[in-house]
Coordinates of C-alpha atoms in Angstrom, one line a residue:
X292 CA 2.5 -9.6 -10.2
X293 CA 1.8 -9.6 -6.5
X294 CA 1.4 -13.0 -4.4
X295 CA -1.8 -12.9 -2.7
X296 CA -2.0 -12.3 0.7
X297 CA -3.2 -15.2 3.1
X298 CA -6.2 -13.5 5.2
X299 CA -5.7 -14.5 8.9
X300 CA -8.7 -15.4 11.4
X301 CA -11.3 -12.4 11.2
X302 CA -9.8 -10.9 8.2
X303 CA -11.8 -10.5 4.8
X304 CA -9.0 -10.1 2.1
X305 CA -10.0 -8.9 -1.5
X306 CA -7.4 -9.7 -3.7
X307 CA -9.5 -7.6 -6.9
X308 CA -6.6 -5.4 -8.0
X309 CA -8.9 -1.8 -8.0
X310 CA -11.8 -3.0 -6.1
X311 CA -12.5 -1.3 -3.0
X312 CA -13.5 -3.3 0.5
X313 CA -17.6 -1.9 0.0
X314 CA -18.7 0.5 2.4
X315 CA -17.5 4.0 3.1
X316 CA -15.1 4.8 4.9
X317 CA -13.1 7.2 6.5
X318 CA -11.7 8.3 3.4
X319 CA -14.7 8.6 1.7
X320 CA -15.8 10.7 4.8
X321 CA -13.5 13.2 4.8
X322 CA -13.5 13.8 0.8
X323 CA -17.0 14.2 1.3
X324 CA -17.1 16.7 4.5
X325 CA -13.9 18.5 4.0
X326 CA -13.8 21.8 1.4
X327 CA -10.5 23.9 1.0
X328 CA -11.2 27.2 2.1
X329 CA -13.8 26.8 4.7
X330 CA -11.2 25.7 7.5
X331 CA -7.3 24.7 7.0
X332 CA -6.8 20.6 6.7
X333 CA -5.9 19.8 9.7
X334 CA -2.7 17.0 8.9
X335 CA -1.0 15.1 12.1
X336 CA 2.3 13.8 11.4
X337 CA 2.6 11.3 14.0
X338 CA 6.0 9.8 13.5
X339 CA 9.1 10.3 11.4
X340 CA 9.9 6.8 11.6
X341 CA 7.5 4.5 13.3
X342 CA 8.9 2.0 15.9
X343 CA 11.1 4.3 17.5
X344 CA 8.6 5.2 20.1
X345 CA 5.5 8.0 19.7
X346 CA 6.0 10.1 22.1
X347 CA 2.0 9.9 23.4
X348 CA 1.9 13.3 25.1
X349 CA 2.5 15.2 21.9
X350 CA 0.2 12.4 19.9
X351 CA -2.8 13.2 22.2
X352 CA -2.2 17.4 21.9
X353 CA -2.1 16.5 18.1
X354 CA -5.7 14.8 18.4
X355 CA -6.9 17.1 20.5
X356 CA -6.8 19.8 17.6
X357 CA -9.3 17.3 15.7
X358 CA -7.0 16.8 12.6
X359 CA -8.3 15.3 9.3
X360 CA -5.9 12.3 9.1
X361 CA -2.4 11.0 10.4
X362 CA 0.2 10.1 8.6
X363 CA 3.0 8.1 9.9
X364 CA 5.9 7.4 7.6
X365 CA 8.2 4.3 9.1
X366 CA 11.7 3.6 6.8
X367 CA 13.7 4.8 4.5
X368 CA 17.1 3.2 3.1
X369 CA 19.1 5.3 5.1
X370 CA 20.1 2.8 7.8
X371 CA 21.8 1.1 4.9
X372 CA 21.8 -1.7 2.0
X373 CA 21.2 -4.3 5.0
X374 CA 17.5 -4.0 5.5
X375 CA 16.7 -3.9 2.0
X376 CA 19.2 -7.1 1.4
X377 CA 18.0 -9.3 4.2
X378 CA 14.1 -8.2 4.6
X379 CA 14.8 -7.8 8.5
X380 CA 13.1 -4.6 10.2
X381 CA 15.2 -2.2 11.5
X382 CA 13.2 -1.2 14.4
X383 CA 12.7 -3.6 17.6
X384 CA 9.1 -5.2 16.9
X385 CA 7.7 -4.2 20.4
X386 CA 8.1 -1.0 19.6
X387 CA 6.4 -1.4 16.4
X388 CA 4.1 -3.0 17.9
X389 CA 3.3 -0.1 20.5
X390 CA 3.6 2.5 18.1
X391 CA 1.3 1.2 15.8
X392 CA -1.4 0.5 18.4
X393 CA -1.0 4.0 18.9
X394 CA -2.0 5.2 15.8
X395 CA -4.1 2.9 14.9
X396 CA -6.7 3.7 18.1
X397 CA -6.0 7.3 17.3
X398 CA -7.4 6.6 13.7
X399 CA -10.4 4.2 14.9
X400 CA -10.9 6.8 17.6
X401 CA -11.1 10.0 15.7
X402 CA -12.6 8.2 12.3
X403 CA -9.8 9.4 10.4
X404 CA -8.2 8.1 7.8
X405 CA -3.7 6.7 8.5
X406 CA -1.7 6.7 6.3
X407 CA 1.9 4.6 6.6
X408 CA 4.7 4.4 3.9
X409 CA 7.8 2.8 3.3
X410 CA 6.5 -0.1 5.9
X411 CA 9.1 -2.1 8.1
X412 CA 11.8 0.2 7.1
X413 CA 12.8 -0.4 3.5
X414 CA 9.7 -1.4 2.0
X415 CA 9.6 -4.2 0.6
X416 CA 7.6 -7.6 0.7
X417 CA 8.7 -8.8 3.4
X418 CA 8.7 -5.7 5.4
X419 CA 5.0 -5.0 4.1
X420 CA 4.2 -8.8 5.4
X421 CA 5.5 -8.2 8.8
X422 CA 3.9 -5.0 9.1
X423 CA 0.6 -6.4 8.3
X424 CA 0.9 -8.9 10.6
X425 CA 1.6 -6.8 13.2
X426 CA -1.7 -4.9 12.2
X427 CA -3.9 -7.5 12.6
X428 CA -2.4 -8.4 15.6
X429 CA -3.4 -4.6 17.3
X430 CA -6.7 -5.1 15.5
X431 CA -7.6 -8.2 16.9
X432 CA -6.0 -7.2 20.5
X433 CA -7.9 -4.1 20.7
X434 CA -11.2 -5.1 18.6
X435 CA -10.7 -2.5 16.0
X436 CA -12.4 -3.1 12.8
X437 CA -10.7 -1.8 9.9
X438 CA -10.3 -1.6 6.3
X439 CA -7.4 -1.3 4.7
X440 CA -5.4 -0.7 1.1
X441 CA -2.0 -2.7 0.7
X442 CA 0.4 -1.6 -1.5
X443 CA 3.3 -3.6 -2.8
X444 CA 6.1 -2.0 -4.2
X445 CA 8.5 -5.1 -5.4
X446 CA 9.4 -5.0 -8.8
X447 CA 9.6 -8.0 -11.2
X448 CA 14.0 -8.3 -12.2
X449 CA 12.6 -8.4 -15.4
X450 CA 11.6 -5.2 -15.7
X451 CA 14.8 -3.8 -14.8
X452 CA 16.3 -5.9 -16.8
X453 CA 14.2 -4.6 -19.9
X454 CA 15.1 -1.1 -18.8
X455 CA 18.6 -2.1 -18.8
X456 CA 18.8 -2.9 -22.1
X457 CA 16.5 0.1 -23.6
X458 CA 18.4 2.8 -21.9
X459 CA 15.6 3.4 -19.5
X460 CA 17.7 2.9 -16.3
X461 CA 20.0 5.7 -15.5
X462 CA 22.2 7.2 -12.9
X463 CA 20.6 8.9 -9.6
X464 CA 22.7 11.5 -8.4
X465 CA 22.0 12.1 -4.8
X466 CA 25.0 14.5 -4.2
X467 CA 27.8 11.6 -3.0
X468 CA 28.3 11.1 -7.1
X469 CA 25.8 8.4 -9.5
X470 CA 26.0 4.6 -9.0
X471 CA 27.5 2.7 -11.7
X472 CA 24.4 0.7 -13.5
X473 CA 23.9 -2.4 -12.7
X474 CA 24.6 -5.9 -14.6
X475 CA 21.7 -8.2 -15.5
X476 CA 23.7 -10.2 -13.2
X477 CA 23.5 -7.6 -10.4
X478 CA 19.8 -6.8 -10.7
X479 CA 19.3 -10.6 -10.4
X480 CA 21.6 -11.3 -7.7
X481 CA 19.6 -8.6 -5.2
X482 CA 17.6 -9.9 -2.1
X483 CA 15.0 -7.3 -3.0
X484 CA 14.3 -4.4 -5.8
X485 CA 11.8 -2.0 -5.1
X486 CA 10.6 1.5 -6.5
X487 CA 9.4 4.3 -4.4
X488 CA 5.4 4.8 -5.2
X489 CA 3.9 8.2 -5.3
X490 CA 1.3 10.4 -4.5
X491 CA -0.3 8.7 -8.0
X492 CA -0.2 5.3 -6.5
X493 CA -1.9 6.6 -3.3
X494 CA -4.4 8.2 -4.7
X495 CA -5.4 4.8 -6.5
X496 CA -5.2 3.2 -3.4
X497 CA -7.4 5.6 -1.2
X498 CA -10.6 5.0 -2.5
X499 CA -13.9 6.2 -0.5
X500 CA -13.9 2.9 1.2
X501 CA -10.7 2.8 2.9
X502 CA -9.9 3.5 6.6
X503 CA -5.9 2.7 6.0
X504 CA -2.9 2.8 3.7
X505 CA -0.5 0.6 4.4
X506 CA 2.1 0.8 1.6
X507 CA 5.6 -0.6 0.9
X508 CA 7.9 1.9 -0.1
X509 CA 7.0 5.2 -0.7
X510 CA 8.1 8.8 -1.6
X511 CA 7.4 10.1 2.1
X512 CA 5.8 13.3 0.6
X513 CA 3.5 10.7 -0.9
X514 CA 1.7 9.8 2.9
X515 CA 0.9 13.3 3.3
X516 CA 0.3 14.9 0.6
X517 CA -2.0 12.8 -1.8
X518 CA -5.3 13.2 0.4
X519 CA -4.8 17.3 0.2
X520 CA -4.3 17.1 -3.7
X521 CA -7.4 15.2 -3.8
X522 CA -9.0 17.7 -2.2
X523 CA -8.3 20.2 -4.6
X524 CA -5.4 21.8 -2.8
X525 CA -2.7 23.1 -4.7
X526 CA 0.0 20.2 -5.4
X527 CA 3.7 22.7 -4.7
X528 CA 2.0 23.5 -1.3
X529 CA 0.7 20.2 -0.5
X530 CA 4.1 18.3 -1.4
X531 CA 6.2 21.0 0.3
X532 CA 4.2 20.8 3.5
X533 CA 4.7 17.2 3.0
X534 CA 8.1 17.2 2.5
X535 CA 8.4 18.8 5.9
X536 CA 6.1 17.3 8.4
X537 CA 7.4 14.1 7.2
X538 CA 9.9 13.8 9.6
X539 CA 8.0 15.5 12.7
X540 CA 9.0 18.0 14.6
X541 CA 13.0 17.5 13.4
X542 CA 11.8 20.9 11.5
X543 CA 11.8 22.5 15.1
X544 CA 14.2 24.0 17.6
X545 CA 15.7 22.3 19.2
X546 CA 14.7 19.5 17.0
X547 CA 12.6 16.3 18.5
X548 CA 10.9 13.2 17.0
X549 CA 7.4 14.5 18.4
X550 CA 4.2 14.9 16.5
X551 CA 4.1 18.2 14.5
X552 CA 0.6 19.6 13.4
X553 CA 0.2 21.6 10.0
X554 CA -3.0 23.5 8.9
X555 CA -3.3 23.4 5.4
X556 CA -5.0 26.9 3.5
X557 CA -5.4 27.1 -0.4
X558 CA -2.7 29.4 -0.6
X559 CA -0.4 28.7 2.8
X560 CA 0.4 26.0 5.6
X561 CA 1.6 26.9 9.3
X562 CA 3.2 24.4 11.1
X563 CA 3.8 23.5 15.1
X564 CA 4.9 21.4 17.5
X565 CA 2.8 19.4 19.5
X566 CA 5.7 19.5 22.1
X567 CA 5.0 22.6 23.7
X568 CA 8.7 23.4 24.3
X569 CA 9.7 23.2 20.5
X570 CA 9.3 26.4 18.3
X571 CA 9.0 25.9 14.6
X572 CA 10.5 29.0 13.7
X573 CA 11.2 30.6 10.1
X574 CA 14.7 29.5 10.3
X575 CA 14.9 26.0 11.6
X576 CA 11.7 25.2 9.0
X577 CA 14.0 26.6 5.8
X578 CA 16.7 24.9 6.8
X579 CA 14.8 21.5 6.5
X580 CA 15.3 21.8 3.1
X581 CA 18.8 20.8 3.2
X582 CA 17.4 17.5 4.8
X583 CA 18.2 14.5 2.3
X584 CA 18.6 16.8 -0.4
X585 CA 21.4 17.6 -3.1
X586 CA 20.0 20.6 -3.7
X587 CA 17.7 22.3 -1.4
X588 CA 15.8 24.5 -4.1
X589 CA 14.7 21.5 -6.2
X590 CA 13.3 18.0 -5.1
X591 CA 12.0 15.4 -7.8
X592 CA 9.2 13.9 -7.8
X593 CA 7.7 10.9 -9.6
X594 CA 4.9 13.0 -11.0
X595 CA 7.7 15.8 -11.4
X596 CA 9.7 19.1 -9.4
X597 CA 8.8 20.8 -6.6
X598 CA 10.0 24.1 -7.0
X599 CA 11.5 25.7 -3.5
X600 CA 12.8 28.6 -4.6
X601 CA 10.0 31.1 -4.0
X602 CA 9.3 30.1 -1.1
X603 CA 8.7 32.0 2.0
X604 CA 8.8 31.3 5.8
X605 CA 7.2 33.8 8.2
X606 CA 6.8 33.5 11.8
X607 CA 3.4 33.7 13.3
X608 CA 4.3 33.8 16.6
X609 CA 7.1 32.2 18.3
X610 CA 6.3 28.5 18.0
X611 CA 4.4 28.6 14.6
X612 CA 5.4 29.4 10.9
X613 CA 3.5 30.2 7.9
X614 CA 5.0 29.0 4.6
X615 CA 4.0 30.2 1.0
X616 CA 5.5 30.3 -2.1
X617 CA 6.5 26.3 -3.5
X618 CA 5.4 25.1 -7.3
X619 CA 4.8 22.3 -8.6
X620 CA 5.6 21.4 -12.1
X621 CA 4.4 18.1 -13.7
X622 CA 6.2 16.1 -16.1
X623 CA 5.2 14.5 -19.0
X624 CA 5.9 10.7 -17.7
X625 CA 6.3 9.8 -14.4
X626 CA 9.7 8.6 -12.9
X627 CA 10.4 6.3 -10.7
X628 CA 13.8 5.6 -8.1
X629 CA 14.3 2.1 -7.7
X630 CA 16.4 0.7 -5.1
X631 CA 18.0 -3.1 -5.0
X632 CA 20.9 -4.6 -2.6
X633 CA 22.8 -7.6 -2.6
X634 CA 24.8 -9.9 -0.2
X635 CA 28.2 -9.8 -0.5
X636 CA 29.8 -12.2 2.3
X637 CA 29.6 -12.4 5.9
X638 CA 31.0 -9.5 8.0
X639 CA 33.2 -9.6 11.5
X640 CA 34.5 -6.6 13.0
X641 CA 37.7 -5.6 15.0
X642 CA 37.4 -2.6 17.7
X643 CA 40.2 -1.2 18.8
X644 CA 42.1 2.1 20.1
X645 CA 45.5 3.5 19.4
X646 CA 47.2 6.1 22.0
X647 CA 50.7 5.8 20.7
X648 CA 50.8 8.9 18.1
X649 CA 54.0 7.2 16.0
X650 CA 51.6 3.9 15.7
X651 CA 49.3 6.6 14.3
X652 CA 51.2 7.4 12.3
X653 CA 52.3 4.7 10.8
X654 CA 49.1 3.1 10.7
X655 CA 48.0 3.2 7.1
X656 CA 51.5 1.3 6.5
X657 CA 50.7 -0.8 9.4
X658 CA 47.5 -2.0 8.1
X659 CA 48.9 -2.7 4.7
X660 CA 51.7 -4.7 6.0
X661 CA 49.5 -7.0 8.5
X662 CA 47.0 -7.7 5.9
X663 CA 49.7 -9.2 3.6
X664 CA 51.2 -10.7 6.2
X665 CA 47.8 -13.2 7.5
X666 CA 47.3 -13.4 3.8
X667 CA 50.3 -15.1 3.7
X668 CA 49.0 -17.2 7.0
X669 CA 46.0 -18.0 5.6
X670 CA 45.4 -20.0 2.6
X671 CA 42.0 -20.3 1.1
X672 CA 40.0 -23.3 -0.4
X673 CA 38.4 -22.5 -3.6
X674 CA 35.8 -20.3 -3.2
X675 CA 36.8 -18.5 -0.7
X676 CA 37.9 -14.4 -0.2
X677 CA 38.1 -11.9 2.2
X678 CA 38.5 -8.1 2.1
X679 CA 39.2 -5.2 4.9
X680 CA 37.6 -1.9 5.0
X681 CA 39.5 -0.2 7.8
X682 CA 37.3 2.6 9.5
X683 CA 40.1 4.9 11.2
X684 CA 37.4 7.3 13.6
X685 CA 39.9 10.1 14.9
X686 CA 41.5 9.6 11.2
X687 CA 39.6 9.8 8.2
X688 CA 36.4 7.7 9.3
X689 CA 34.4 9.9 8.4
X690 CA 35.8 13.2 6.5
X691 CA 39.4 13.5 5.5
X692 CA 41.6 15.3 8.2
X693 CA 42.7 18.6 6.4
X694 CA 46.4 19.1 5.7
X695 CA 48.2 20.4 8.6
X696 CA 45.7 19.8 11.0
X697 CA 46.7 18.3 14.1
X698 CA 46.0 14.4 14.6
X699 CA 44.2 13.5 17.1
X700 CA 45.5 12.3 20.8
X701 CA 43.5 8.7 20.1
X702 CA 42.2 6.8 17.6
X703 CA 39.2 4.6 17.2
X704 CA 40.0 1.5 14.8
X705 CA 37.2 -0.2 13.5
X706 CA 38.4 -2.9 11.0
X707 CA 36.1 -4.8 8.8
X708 CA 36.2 -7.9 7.4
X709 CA 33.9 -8.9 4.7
X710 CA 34.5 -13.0 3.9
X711 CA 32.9 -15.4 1.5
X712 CA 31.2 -17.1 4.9
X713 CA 31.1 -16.5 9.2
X714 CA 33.8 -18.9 10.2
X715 CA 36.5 -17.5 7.9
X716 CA 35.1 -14.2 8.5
X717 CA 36.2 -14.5 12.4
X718 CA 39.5 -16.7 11.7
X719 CA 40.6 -13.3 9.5
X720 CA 39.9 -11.0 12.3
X721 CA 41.4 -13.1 14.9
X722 CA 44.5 -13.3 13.2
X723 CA 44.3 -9.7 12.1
X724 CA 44.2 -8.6 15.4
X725 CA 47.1 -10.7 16.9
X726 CA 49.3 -9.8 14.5
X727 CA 48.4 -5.7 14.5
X728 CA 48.7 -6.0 18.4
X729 CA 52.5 -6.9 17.9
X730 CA 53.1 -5.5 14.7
X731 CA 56.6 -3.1 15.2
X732 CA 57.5 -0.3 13.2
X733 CA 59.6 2.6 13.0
X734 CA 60.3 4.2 15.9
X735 CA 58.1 1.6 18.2
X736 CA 59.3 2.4 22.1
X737 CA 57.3 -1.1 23.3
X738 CA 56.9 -4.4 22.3
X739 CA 54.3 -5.1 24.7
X740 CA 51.2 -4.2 22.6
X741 CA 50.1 -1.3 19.8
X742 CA 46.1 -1.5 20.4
X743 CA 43.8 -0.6 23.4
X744 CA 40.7 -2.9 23.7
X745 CA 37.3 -1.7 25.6
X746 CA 36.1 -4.7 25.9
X747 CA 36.9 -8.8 25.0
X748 CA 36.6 -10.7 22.7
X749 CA 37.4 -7.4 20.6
X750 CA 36.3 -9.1 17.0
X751 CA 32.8 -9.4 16.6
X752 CA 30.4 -11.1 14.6
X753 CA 28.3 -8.5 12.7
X754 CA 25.6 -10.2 10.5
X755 CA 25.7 -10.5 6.7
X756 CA 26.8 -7.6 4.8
X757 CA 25.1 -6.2 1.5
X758 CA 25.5 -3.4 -0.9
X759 CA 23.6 -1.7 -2.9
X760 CA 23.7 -2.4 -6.9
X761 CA 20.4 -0.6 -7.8
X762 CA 19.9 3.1 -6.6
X763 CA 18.5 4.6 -9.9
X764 CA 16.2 6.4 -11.9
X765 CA 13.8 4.0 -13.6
X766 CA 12.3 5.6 -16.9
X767 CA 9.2 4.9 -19.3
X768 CA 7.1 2.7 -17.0
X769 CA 3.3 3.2 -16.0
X770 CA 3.3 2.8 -12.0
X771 CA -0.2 1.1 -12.3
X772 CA 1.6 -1.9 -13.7
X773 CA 4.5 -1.5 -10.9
X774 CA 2.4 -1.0 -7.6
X775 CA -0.1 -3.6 -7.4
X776 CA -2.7 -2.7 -4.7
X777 CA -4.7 -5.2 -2.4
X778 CA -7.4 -4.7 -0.2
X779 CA -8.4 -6.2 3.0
X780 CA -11.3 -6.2 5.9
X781 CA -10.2 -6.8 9.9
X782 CA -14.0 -7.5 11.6
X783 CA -12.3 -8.4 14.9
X784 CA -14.0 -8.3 18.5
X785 CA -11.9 -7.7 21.2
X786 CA -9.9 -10.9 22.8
X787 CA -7.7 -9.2 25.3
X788 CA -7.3 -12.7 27.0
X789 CA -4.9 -14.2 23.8
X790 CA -3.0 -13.2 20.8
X791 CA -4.3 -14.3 17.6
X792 CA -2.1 -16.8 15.4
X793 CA -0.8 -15.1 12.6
X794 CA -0.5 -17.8 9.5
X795 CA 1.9 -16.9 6.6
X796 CA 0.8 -13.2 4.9
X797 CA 2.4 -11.6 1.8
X798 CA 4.4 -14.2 0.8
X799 CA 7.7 -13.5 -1.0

C-alpha cells in the first residue's frame, strides 16, 4: 500500500483511495462541454520530457489555438538503470521548476485540465515526492489553486515475488534480446520496482473533480490518450495519436523538442508544429514509428495492441498531416511492464586517447594484460571486488567495426571500473592508468607514453552504478490493487515575497 502523503502549508490532502477532492473541475468541465464530432479535441503536447526547457514561444502558439488539455510527459528509463536505482532526477531542478511553472499557469490560465507521467524521470516514489514538492512550490509562488490526482506506481517485492513463483513474470523483448528473470534475491535487492500505469489507471484517477494528474510512471500514450477515450473517441486513434505527440515535435522535420498541436476527429487526427519552421510531414510522422519500438507495426499496450499497420499519413499542406487507419484490440487481462534496478558497486572512470595505430592494435591484448597485471598489485580484503568494462569509442563502443573496414586514425578509451566501494574504485583506476600509459608491446616505437589525456586527473569519480534486474512483463494482476491513487487540494494566495517550506511528502 501507498504511504500517505504529508500535506504541506495550504494544501488539503485526501488520502480516501477513490474519493475525489469535491467540486468540479476542469476535468469534469471538459467531459461535460466537449462532444466528438462537433469540433476536433484540441490536445497540446507541451513537452517530451519536462525539465529540459519548454520552449515558451511554441507553448503560447499552442494556447493560443485554445486546446482542450496539455499533456506533458517528463521520464522514461532510457537515461539508464541509475535514476530508477538511486531515486535522483535526471533533470536539473531549476529547470523543472521553470518548466513546470509553465504549464501549470498555462493550465490555471486556460482551465484545462495537465496531465504529467512518468514524474521526475523514472517514476517512482521518490521521483513522484520531489515532483510534488516542486508543485506546491509553483502553486504557492504563483497563488494557483489546484486540485490534483497522485498516482503511485511502486510495487510491493512481494508481488513480484508471487509472480515469480506462479509463472506470471516473463521475459520483455524490447529488440536487444529478453532479460534473464530475476531471483527473489534480485527483486529484493532493487532500490526501486515499479510498473508502467495505463490509460485504465488514468481514467480512475481523472475524475470530474480534478484539475491535474500527476502520476509516477506511466505508459506515455497513457497522458494523452485516456481523456479522448473517455470522450468516446475511438481507442487505435486516440493511442496512436498519443503515441506520437508524446515526444513533441521530434515527429517533425527537422526534428525539435517544441510543443506539437493535434486535432482529434472521430475518424482522423492532423498534427503540427507550434514551431512555425517545423513541417510535420507524411514521412517524418511514419517514421516515428520506429521510435522505441521493436517492431514499428505493433506496440503493446496494458489494455492490449495497437494495430499500425493500416495506417495512413497524408499531407494536408506542408507543415500538417492527417493520420487514419490505427486499431485497437483489447485483451482479455491487462499486462503490465515492470521495471526494478539495483546497485552494484561504486563506479570510476578512465578517459583517454590512443593515436598510435599498432597500440590499437594491440589494445584488446593490452587491456587484458594490464588488468592482470594491477590484479596482481592489488590485493583485496574480504569483501571487496572490482571489474572493468572497457568502452573502446573509434573501436567497437558502440557497434562492432565490420571486417575489413579500416580502423580508425584515433581512439577514444573510456575504461570503467565498477568496485565494491569509491576509494578502491579510484585506487583501481589510478593504477590502471599508470600501468596502461607504459604498458610495451609488440612493435612499440616509444617508451615515453601509449595514451593521450584531454584533461587531468584523467580518472574520474562517476557516482554509484546500478543495473537493471527487473525489465518484464508482469502477468495476472488487477492494476487497481497496483496504482494506488491519492488526491490533494493547493488553496494557496500568492506570496511572491518567500518560498514556502516544503516538509517531508510521499515518503518512501
Amino acid at each position: 500500500m501507498t504511504a500517505p502523503m504529508v500535506a504541506t502549508a495550504g494544501a488539503n490532502l485526501l488520502n480516501s483511495p477513490g474519493a475525489g477532492p469535491g467540486g468540479e473541475g476542469a476535468v469534469g468541465r471538459l467531459l461535460q462541454t466537449h462532444r466528438p464530432g462537433q469540433e476536433p479535441l484540441r490536445v497540446l503536447s507541451a513537452s517530451g520530457q519536462l525539465g529540459y526547457g519548454i520552449v515558451e514561444a511554441s507553448l503560447e502558439r499552442g494556447l493560443a489555438r485554445q486546446p482542450h488539455f496539455i499533456g506533458c510527459d517528463m521520464g522514461s528509463i532510457d537515461p539508464g538503470p541509475y535514476y530508477l536505482g538511486s531515486g535522483a532526477m535526471a533533470a536539473p531542478e531549476a529547470m523543472v521548476r521553470r518548466d513546470l511553472g509553465l504549464v501549470l499557469a498555462a493550465a490555471r490560465r486556460h482551465d484545462i485540465p495537465l496531465l504529467i507521467g512518468s514524474a521526475g524521470t523514472a517514476g517512482a516514489r521518490p521521483h513522484l515526492a520531489a515532483t510534488l514538492a516542486l508543485v506546491r512550490e509553483v502553486a504557492q509562488a504563483q497563488g494557483l489553486n489546484l486540485r490534483l490526482a497522485l498516482i503511485d506506481s511502486d510495487l510491493d517485492p512481494a508481488v513480484l515475488t508471487r509472480a515469480l513463483a506462479e509463472g506470471r513474470l516473463q521475459p520483455l523483448d524490447d529488440g536487444e534480446g529478453p532479460l534473464p528473470l530475476p531471483t527473489a534475491e534480485d527483486i529484493h535487492a532493487c532500490g526501486h520496482r515499479v510498473a508502467q500505469c495505463g490509460t485504465e489507471t488514468f481514467r480512475r484517477a481523472l475524475t470530474p473533480e480534478v484539475d491535474m494528474v500527476l502520476a509516477g510512471r506511466a505508459c506515455d500514450t497513457a497522458i494523452f490518450a485516456t481523456l479522448p477515450e473517455m470522450l468516446g473517441y475511438d481507442a487505435g486513434l486516440a493511442l496512436h495519436m498519443a503515441k506520437i505527440v508524446e515526444c513533441t515535435s521530434l515527429c517533425c522535420e527537422p526534428g525539435g523538442r517544441d510543443a506539437i498541436l493535434a486535432e482529434l476527429w472521430p475518424d482522423h487526427f492532423v498534427l503540427e508544429s507550434m514551431n512555425p519552421a517545423l513541417r510535420a510531414t507524411p514521412a517524418s510522422v511514419a517514421a516515428h514509428a520506429l521510435y522505441e519500438q521493436a517492431d514499428p507495426f505493433v506496440v503493446e499496450e496494458p489494455t492490449g495492441t495497437l494495430d499500425l499497420r493500416q495506417a495512413r499519413y497524408q499531407a494536408v499542406d506542408e507543415r500538417r498531416t492527417r493520420v487514419t487507419g490505427a486499431r485497437f484490440t483489447a485483451r482479455s487481462q491487462p499486462t503490465l511492464k515492470v521495471e526494478g534496478a539495483r546497485w552494484v558497486g561504486s563506479r570510476a572512470v578512465l578517459l583517454a586517447g590512443i593515436a598510435d595505430p599498432v597500440m590499437q592494435g594491440e589494445l584488446p591484448t593490452a587491456l587484458a594484460q594490464v588488468e592482470a597485471k594491477v590484479r596482481a598489485l592489488l590485493p583485496l580484503s574480504e569483501g571487496q571486488a572490482w571489474t572493468l568494462h572497457p568502452h573502446v569509442y573509434g573501436q567497437d563502443a558502440i557497434a562492432q567495426v565490420p571486417a575489413g573496414q579500416t580502423r580508425q586514425t584515433e581512439l577514444g578509451l573510456v575504461l570503467e571500473f565498477i568496485a565494491s566501494d569509491a576509494a578502491l574504485a579510484q585506487t583501481v583506476a589510478a593504477v590502471f592508468k599508470q600501468n596502461l600509459l607504459h604498458h610495451g608491446y609488440p612493435g612499440r616505437l616509444s617508451t615515453a607514453g601509449n595514451l593521450a589525456f584531454a584533461f587531468t586527473p584523467s580518472e574520474l569519480a562517476a557516482g554509484e552504478a546500478y543495473r537493471f534486474a527487473i525489465y518484464h512483463r508482469l502477468e495476472g494482476e488487477d492494476p487497481a490493487q497496483i496504482f494506488q491513487i491519492r488526491y490533494e487540494v493547493l488553496d494557496t494566495p500568492a506570496t511572491p515575497a518567500a518560498t514556502p517550506t516544503i516538509t517531508e511528502a510521499c515518503p518512501a
